[in-house]
XYZ file of C-alpha atoms in Angstrom:
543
model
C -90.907 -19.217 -68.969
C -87.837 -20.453 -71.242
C -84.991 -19.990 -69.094
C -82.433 -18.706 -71.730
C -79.859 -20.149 -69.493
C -75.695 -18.892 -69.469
C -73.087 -21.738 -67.846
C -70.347 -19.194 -65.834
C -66.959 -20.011 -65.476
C -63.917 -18.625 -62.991
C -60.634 -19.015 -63.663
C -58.319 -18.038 -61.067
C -57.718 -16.951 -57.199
C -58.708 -13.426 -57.838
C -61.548 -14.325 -60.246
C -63.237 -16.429 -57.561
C -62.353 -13.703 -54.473
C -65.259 -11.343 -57.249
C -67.272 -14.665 -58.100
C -67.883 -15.592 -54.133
C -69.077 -11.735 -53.662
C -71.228 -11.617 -56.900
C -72.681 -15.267 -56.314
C -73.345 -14.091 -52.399
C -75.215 -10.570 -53.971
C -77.483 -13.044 -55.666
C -78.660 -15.094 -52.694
C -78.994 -12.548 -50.665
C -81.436 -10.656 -53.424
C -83.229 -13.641 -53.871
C -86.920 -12.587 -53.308
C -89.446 -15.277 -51.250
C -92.367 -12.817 -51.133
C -94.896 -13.791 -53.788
C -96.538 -10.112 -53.469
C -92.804 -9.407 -54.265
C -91.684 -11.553 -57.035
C -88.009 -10.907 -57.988
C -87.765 -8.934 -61.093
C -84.739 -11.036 -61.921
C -85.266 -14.627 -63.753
C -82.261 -16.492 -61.691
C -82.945 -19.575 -63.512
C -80.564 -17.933 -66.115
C -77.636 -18.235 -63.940
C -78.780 -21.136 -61.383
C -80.179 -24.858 -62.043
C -82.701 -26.598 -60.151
C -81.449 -30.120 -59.103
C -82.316 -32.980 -57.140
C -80.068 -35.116 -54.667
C -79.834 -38.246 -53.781
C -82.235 -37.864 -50.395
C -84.569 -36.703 -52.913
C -84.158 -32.847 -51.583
C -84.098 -30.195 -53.788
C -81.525 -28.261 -54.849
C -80.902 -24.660 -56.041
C -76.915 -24.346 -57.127
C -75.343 -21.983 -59.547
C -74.586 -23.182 -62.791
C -70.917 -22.459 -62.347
C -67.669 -23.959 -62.953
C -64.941 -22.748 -60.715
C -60.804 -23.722 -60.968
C -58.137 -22.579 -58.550
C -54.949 -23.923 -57.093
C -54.496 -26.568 -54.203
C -54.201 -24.730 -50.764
C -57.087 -22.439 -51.338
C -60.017 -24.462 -51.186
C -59.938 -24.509 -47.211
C -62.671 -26.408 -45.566
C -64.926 -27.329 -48.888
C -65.132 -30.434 -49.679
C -64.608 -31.068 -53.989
C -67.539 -32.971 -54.412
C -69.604 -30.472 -51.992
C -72.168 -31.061 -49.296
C -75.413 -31.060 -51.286
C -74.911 -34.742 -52.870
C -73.478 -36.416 -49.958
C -74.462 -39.671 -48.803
C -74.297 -41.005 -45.440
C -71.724 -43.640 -43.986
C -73.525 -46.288 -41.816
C -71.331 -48.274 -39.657
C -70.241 -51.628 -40.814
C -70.976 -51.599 -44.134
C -67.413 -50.417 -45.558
C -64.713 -52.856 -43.999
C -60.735 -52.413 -44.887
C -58.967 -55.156 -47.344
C -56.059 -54.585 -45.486
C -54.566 -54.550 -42.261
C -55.409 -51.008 -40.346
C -51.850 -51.756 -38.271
C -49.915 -51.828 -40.872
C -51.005 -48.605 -43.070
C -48.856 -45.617 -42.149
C -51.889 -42.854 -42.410
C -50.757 -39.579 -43.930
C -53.610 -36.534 -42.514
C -53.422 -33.037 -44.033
C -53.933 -30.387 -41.525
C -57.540 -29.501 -40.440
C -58.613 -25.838 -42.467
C -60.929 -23.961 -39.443
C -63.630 -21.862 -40.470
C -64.036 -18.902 -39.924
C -66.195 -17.277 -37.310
C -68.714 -16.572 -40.340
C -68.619 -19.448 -41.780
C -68.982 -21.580 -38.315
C -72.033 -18.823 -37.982
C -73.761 -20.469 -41.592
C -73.299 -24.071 -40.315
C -75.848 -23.494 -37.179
C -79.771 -24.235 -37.262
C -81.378 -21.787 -40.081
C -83.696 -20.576 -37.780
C -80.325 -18.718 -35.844
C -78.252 -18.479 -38.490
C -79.870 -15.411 -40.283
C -80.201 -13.894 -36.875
C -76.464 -14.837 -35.957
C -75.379 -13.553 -39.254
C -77.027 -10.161 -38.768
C -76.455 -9.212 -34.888
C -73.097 -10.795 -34.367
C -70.392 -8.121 -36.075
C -67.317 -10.235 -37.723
C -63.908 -9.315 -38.363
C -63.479 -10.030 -42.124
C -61.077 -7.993 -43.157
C -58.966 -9.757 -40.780
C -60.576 -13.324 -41.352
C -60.104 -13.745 -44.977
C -57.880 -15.521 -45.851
C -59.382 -17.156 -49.405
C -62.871 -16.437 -50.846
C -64.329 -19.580 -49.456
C -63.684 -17.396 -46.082
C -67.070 -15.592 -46.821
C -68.842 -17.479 -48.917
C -72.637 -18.118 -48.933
C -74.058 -20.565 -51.630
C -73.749 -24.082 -51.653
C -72.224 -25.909 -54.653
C -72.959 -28.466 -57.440
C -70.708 -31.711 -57.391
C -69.669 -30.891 -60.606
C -68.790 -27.089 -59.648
C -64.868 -27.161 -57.606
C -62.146 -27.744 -59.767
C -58.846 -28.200 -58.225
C -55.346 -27.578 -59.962
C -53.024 -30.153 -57.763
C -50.026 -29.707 -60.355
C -49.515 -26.424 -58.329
C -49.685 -24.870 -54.975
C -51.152 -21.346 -54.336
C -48.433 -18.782 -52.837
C -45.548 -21.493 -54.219
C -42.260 -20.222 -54.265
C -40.501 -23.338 -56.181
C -43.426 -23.942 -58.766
C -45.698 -20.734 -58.749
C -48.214 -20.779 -61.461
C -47.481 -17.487 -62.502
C -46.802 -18.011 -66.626
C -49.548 -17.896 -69.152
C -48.169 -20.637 -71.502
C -47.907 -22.938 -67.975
C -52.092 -22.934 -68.378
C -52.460 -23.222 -71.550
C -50.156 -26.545 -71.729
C -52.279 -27.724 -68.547
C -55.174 -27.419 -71.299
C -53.227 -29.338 -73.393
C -53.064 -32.212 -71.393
C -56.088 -34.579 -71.926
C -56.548 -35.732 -67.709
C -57.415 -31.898 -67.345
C -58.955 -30.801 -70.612
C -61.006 -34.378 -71.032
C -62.715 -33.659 -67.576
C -63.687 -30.231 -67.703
C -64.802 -30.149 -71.012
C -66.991 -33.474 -69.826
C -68.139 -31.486 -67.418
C -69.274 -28.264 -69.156
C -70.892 -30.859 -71.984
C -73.112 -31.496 -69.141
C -74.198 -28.344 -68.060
C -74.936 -27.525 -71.511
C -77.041 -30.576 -72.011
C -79.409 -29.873 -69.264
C -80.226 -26.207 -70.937
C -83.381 -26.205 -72.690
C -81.600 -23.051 -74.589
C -78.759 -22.045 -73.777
C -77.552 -18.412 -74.764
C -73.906 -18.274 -73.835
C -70.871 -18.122 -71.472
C -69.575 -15.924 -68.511
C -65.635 -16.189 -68.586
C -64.089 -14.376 -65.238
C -60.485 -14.943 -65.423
C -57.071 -13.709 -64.081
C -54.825 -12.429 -66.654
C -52.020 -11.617 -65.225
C -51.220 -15.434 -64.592
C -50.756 -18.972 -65.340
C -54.786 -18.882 -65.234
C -54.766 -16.709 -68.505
C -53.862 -18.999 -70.514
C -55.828 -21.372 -68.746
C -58.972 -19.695 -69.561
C -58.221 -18.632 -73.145
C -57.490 -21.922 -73.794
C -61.185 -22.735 -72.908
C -62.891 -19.832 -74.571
C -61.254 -21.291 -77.902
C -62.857 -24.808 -77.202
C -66.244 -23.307 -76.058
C -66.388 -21.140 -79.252
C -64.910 -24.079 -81.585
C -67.834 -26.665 -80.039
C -70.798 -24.267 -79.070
C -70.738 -21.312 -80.938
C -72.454 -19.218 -78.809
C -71.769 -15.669 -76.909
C -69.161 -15.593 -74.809
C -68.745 -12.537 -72.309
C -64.966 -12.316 -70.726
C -63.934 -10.244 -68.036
C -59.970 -10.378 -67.445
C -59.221 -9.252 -64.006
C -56.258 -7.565 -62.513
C -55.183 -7.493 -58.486
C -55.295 -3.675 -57.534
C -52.721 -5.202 -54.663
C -49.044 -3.605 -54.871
C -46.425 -5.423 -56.907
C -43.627 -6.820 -55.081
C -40.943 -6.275 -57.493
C -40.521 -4.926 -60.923
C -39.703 -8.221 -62.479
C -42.720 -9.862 -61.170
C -44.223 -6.350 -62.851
C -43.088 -7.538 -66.241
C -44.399 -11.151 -65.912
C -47.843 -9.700 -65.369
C -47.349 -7.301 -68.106
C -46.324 -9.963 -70.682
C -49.102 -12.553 -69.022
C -51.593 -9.816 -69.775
C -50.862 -8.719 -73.341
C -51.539 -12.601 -74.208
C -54.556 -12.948 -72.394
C -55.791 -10.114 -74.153
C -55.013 -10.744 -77.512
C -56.250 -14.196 -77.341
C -59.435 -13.218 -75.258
C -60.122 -10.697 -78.063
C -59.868 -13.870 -80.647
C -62.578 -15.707 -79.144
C -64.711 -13.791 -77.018
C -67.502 -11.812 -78.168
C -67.256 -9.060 -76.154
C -64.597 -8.665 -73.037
C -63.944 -6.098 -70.441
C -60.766 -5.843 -68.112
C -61.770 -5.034 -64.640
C -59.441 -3.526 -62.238
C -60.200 -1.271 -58.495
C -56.821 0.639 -59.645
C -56.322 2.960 -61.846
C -53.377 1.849 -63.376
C -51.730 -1.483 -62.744
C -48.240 -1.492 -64.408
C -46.455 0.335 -61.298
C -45.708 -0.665 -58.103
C -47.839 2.386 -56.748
C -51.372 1.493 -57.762
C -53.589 4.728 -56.708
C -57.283 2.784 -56.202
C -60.361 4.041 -58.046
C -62.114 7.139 -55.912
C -65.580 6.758 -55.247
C -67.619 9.539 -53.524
C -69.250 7.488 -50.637
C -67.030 5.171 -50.259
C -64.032 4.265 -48.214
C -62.216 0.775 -48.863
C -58.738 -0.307 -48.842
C -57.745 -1.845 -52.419
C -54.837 -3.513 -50.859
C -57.423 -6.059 -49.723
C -59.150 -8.828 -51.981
C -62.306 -8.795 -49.972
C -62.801 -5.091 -50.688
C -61.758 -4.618 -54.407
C -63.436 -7.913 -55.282
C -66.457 -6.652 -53.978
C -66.329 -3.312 -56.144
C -66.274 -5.627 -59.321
C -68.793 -8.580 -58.401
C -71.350 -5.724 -58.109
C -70.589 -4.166 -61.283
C -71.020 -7.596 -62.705
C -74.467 -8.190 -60.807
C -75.712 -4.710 -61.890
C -74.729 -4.915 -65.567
C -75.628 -8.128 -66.004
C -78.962 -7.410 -65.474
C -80.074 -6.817 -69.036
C -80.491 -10.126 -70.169
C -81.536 -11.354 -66.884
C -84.642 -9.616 -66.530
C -87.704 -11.348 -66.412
C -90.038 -8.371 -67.593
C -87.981 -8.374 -71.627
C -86.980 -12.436 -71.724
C -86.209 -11.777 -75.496
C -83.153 -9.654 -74.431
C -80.576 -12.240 -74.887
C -76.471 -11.475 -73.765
C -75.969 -11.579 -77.577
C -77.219 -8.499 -78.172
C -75.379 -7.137 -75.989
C -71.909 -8.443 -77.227
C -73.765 -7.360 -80.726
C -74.685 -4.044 -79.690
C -70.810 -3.199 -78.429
C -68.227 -5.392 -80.733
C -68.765 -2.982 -83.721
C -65.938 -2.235 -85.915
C -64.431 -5.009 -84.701
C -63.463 -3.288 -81.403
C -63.772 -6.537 -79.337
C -62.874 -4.326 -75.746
C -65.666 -2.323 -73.400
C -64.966 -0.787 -70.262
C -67.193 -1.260 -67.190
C -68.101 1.705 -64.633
C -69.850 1.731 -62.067
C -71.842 4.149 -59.367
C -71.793 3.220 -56.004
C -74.407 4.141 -54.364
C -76.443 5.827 -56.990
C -76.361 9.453 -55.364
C -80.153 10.058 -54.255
C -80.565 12.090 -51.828
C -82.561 11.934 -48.686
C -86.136 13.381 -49.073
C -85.287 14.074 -53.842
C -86.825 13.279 -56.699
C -84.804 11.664 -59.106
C -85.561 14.620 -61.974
C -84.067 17.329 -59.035
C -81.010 14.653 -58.726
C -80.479 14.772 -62.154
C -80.816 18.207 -63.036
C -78.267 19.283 -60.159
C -76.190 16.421 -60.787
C -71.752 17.858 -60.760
C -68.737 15.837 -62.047
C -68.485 12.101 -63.911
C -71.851 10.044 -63.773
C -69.389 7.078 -63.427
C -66.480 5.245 -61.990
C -64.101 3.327 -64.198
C -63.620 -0.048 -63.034
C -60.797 -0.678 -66.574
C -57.240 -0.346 -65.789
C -55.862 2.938 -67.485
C -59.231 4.027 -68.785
C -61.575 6.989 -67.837
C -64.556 6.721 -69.549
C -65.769 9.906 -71.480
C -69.169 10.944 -71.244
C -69.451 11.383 -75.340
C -69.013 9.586 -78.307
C -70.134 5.900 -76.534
C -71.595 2.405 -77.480
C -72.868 2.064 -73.907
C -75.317 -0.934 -72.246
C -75.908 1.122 -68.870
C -78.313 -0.830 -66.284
C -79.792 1.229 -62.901
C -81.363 -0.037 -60.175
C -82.573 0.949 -57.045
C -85.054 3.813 -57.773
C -88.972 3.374 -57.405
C -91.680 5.007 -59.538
C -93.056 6.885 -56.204
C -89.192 8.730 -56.340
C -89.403 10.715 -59.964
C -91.053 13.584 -59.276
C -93.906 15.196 -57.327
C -97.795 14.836 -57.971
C -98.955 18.121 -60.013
C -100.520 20.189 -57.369
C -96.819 19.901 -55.428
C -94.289 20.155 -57.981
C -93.636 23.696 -57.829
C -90.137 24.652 -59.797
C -90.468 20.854 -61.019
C -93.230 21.334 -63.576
C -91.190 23.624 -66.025
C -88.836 21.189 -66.488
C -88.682 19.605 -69.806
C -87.890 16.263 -67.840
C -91.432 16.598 -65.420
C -93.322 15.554 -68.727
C -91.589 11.718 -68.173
C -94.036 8.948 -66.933
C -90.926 6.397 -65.640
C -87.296 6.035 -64.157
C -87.002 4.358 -67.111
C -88.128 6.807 -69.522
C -86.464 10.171 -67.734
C -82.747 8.131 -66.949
C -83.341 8.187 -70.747
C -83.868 11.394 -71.754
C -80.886 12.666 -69.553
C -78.228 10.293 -70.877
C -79.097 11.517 -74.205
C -78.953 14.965 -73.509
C -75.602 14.293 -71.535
C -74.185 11.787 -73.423
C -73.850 13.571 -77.218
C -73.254 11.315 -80.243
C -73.334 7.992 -78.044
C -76.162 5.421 -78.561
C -77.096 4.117 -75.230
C -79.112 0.912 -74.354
C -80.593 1.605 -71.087
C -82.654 -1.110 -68.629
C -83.534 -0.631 -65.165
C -85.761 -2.418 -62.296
C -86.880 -0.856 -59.295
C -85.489 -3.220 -56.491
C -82.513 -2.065 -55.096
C -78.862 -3.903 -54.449
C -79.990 -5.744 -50.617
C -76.651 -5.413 -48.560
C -75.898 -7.838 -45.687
C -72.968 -9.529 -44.273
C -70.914 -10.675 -45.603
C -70.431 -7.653 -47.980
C -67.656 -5.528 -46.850
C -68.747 -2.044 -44.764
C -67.233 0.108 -47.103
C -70.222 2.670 -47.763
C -69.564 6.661 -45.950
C -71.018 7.378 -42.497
C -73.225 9.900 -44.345
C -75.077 6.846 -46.398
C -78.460 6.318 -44.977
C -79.830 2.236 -44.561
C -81.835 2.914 -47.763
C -79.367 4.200 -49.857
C -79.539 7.564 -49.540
C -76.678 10.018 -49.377
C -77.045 13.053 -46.922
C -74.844 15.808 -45.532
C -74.151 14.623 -41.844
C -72.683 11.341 -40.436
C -75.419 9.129 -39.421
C -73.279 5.853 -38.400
C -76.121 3.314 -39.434
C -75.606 -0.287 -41.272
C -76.610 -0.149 -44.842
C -79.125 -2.178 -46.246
C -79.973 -1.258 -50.087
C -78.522 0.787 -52.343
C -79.438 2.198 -55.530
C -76.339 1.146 -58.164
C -75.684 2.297 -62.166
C -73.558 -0.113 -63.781
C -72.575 -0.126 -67.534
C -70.330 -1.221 -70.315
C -68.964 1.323 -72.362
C -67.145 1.019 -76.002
C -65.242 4.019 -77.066
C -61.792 5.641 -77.971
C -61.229 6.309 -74.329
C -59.902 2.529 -74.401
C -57.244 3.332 -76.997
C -55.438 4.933 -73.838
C -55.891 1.181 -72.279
C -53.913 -0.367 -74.974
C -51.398 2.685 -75.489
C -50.261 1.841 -71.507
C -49.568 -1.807 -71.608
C -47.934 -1.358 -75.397
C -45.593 0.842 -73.486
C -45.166 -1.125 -70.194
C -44.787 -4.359 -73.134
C -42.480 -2.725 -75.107
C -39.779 -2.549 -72.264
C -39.249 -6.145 -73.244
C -36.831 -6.065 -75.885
C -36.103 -10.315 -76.137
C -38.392 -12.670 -74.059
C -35.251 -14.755 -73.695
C -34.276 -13.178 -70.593
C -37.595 -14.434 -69.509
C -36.355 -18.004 -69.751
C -40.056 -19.432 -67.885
C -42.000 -18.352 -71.342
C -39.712 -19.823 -73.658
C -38.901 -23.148 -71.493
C -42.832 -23.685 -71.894
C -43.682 -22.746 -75.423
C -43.704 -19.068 -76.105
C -41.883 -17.899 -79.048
C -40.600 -14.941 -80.031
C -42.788 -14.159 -82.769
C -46.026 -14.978 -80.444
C -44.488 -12.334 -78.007
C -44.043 -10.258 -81.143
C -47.489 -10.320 -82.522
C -48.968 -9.407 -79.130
C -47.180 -5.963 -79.700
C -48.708 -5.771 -82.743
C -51.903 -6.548 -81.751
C -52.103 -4.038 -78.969
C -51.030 -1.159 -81.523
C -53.857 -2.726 -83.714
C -56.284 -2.428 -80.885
C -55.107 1.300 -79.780
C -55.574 2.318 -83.412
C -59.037 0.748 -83.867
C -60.566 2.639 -80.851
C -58.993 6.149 -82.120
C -61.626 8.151 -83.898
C -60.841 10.424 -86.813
C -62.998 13.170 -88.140
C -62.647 15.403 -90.667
């Protein structure tokens, strides 16, 4: 099977708190039961390697960049590769008494982690009976995360220090000079040359990114190389911190660090989606997203993260599918840049409501309120009028409807005469979703839940999934999850909010930090423009 393989990157502290949870959904859904193959071809997204004892690896073909002090206990060039020290064979050129030996401070690991590290035959068990205090443990993503790493993967930043006070890395121009500068750009783009080279054919690139700092600039800085060298698809998601803003000029430094990112992430992505747990991000009040059956605090990395990495596992799922390996990411970028509306928003269901003891075709046909969630800033997603990619998963054949002799009030249904999930998920979005064209795909193998994925899911969530009307206080397990990108004029109200939040700035030369590195006042001034461009383009007009 041609692999059809995609080289991800992350860009940023937030952007890797959403890459450890989506990269941790995947190993835990990895499927070892040959009666159960995985429906899923991860070859797409991992590589197969081989180490220097000759061992086999299994590592995700990701590139991954954040600051100094957040890398914790991992090591840069990872575990997988390393080879063993015998005594005696490395001896010092110079005097031991004489070297003044500087030692950072030892990073501990947290009771999770320490849990990974024991024999495998415990450590599943450990991981599963012992309950951990997360939400008070992490600190950084490498706090909870599962997979093991390519050499090649870690990328430090040492010309800044996360949570700095005298040289925060906070400025979008401050990333893309670091670009600029060949002992940075020279190595990662030597390093991504690789990647690419070991594809047999290679399909495109995953961007996550923060926009709201120095990282933005960072990463659109590499989307122009990757489209200028490769030419293929590349897929962006800009993210946004749901966490409180301390103060309101910090506010406007996002603001300004965002408008950039997306004007230049609109330049040379294919397709890109803003992903925020908050419905607005501009204030210093950010209300979080509401979802039925769930309770999480947004204030908290580990939770919001979470919310987004499995929007990105669900959606993602399109062109990852092993069943339709001609379904390449892009026609999906294809299918929603039209128009040259460059922007989708992402939603997401959480858990897919089935209840205990339906049939999905009684679900839908008593289904109240928004089939979705909004995971874009400023952007509720309308039910009409839609390019949409929408993925489900979760929801076995035996769950449609009831054999003949049973069905009862089911048979004169229009939607009883469907032979698949697949083919009845259809029929309702198009009677639900009028004048949208919708690009549906869906497996039956449902979203596996174990530590360490937050407990966030409603007392009244059953460990299958299932959503009933009385606390039952059990562990989840699997879920059924909808995920979906959606292109429409409901993202003209995206752009409309930041132009205004943008506009506040009447010089950037108060803003001394953007013009001391390189912005200019007619860059500033074109990113006004182009988010009044934008919010016109997704407005439609008929007569």
């Amino acid at each position: 099977m041609t692999s059809r393989e995609i080289l991800t990157i992350q860009f940023g502290h937030y952007s890797n708190f959403i890459g450890t949870h989506w990269w941790n959904l995947q190993e835990t859904n990895f499927s070892y039961d040959p009666d159960h193959a995985s429906e899923i071809n991860h070859n797409i997204l991992y590589r197969e390697g081989e180490n220097l004892k000759k061992q086999v690896t299994y590592t995700p073909r990701l590139l991954l960049v954040d600051l100094k002090g957040t890398f914790g206990y991992l090591k840069e060039e990872g575990t997988l590769y390393d080879v063993p020290q015998h005594e005696g064979i490395q001896q010092s050129l110079w005097n031991d008494n004489k070297v003044e030996i500087v030692k950072e401070e030892i990073v501990d690991k947290t009771p999770f982690i320490r849990s990974l590290d024991e024999p495998s035959e415990t450590s599943e068990s450990a991981t599963t009976s012992i309950s951990f205090e997360l939400e008070n443990d992490v600190n950084s993503w490498v706090d909870y995360l599962l997979p093991r790493f390519h050499p090649r993967t870690l990328n430090m930043i040492r010309e800044y220090e996360h949570n700095s006070t005298i040289y925060p890395f906070d400025v979008f121009t401050y990333g893309r000079n670091l670009w600029n500068t060949e002992q940075f750009s020279d190595d990662f783009s030597e390093k991504i040359r690789v990647y690419i080279e070991e594809c047999d054919l290679m399909q495109g690139f995953q961007i996550i990114l923060d926009s709201t700092d120095g990282f933005a600039g960072l990463g659109v800085s590499c989307m122009q190389h990757l489209r200028d060298e490769y030419g293929k698809s590349i897929l962006s998601f800009p993210c946004i911190d749901s966490k409180e803003t301390e103060s309101s000029s910090s506010s406007m430094i996002k603001i300004l660090n965002t408008a950039l990112c997306w004007q230049y992430t609109g330049e040379y992505a294919s397709l890109y989606s803003p992903l925020c747990s908050a419905q607005t991000a501009w204030s210093n009040v950010c209300d979080p997203r509401v979802f039925q059956h769930l309770t999480y605090n947004s204030q908290l990395k580990y939770h919001s993260s979470a919310l987004l990495a499995t929007a990105l596992d669900t959606l993602t799922i399109r062109y990852r599918r092993k069943e339709y390996p001609n379904v390449v990411l892009s026609d999906l970028c294809a299918d929603l840049n039209k128009l040259g509306r460059k922007a989708a928003a992402t939603s997401l269901t959480l858990p897919f409501p089935m209840t205990e003891k339906t049939d999905l075709i009684d679900v839908l046909d008593n289904f109240e309120g928004p089939l979705w969630t909004s995971l874009t800033l400023n952007c509720d997603i309308s039910m009409d009028r839609n390019m949409q990619s929408i993925v489900l998963r979760g929801i076995p054949e035996e769950r449609l409807k009831r054999p003949m002799a049973h069905a009862m009030k089911q048979i004169s249904k229009p939607a009883y005469r469907c032979s698949s999930v697949h083919e009845m998920m259809t029929l309702y979005l198009a009677a639900t979703c009028h004048a949208s064209a919708t690009y549906l795909s869906s497996i039956s193998s449902p979203l596996n839940i174990k530590c360490p994925y937050p407990k966030i899911f409603n007392n009244n969530v059953t460990e299958t999934g299932d959503v009933i009307g009385w606390p039952i206080g059990t562990d989840v397990k699997s879920v059924p999850v909808m995920a979906g990108l959606h292109s429409g004029s409901s993202l003209g109200a995206m752009y409309d909010s930041l132009y205004n939040q943008l506009n506040r700035i009447k010089s950037i030369k108060k803003y001394h930090m953007f013009t001391d590195s390189g912005l200019e006042e007619d860059e500033f001034k074109d990113s006004l423009d182009h988010l009044l461009d934008c919010k016109e383009n997704y407005e439609d007009h008929y007569m």
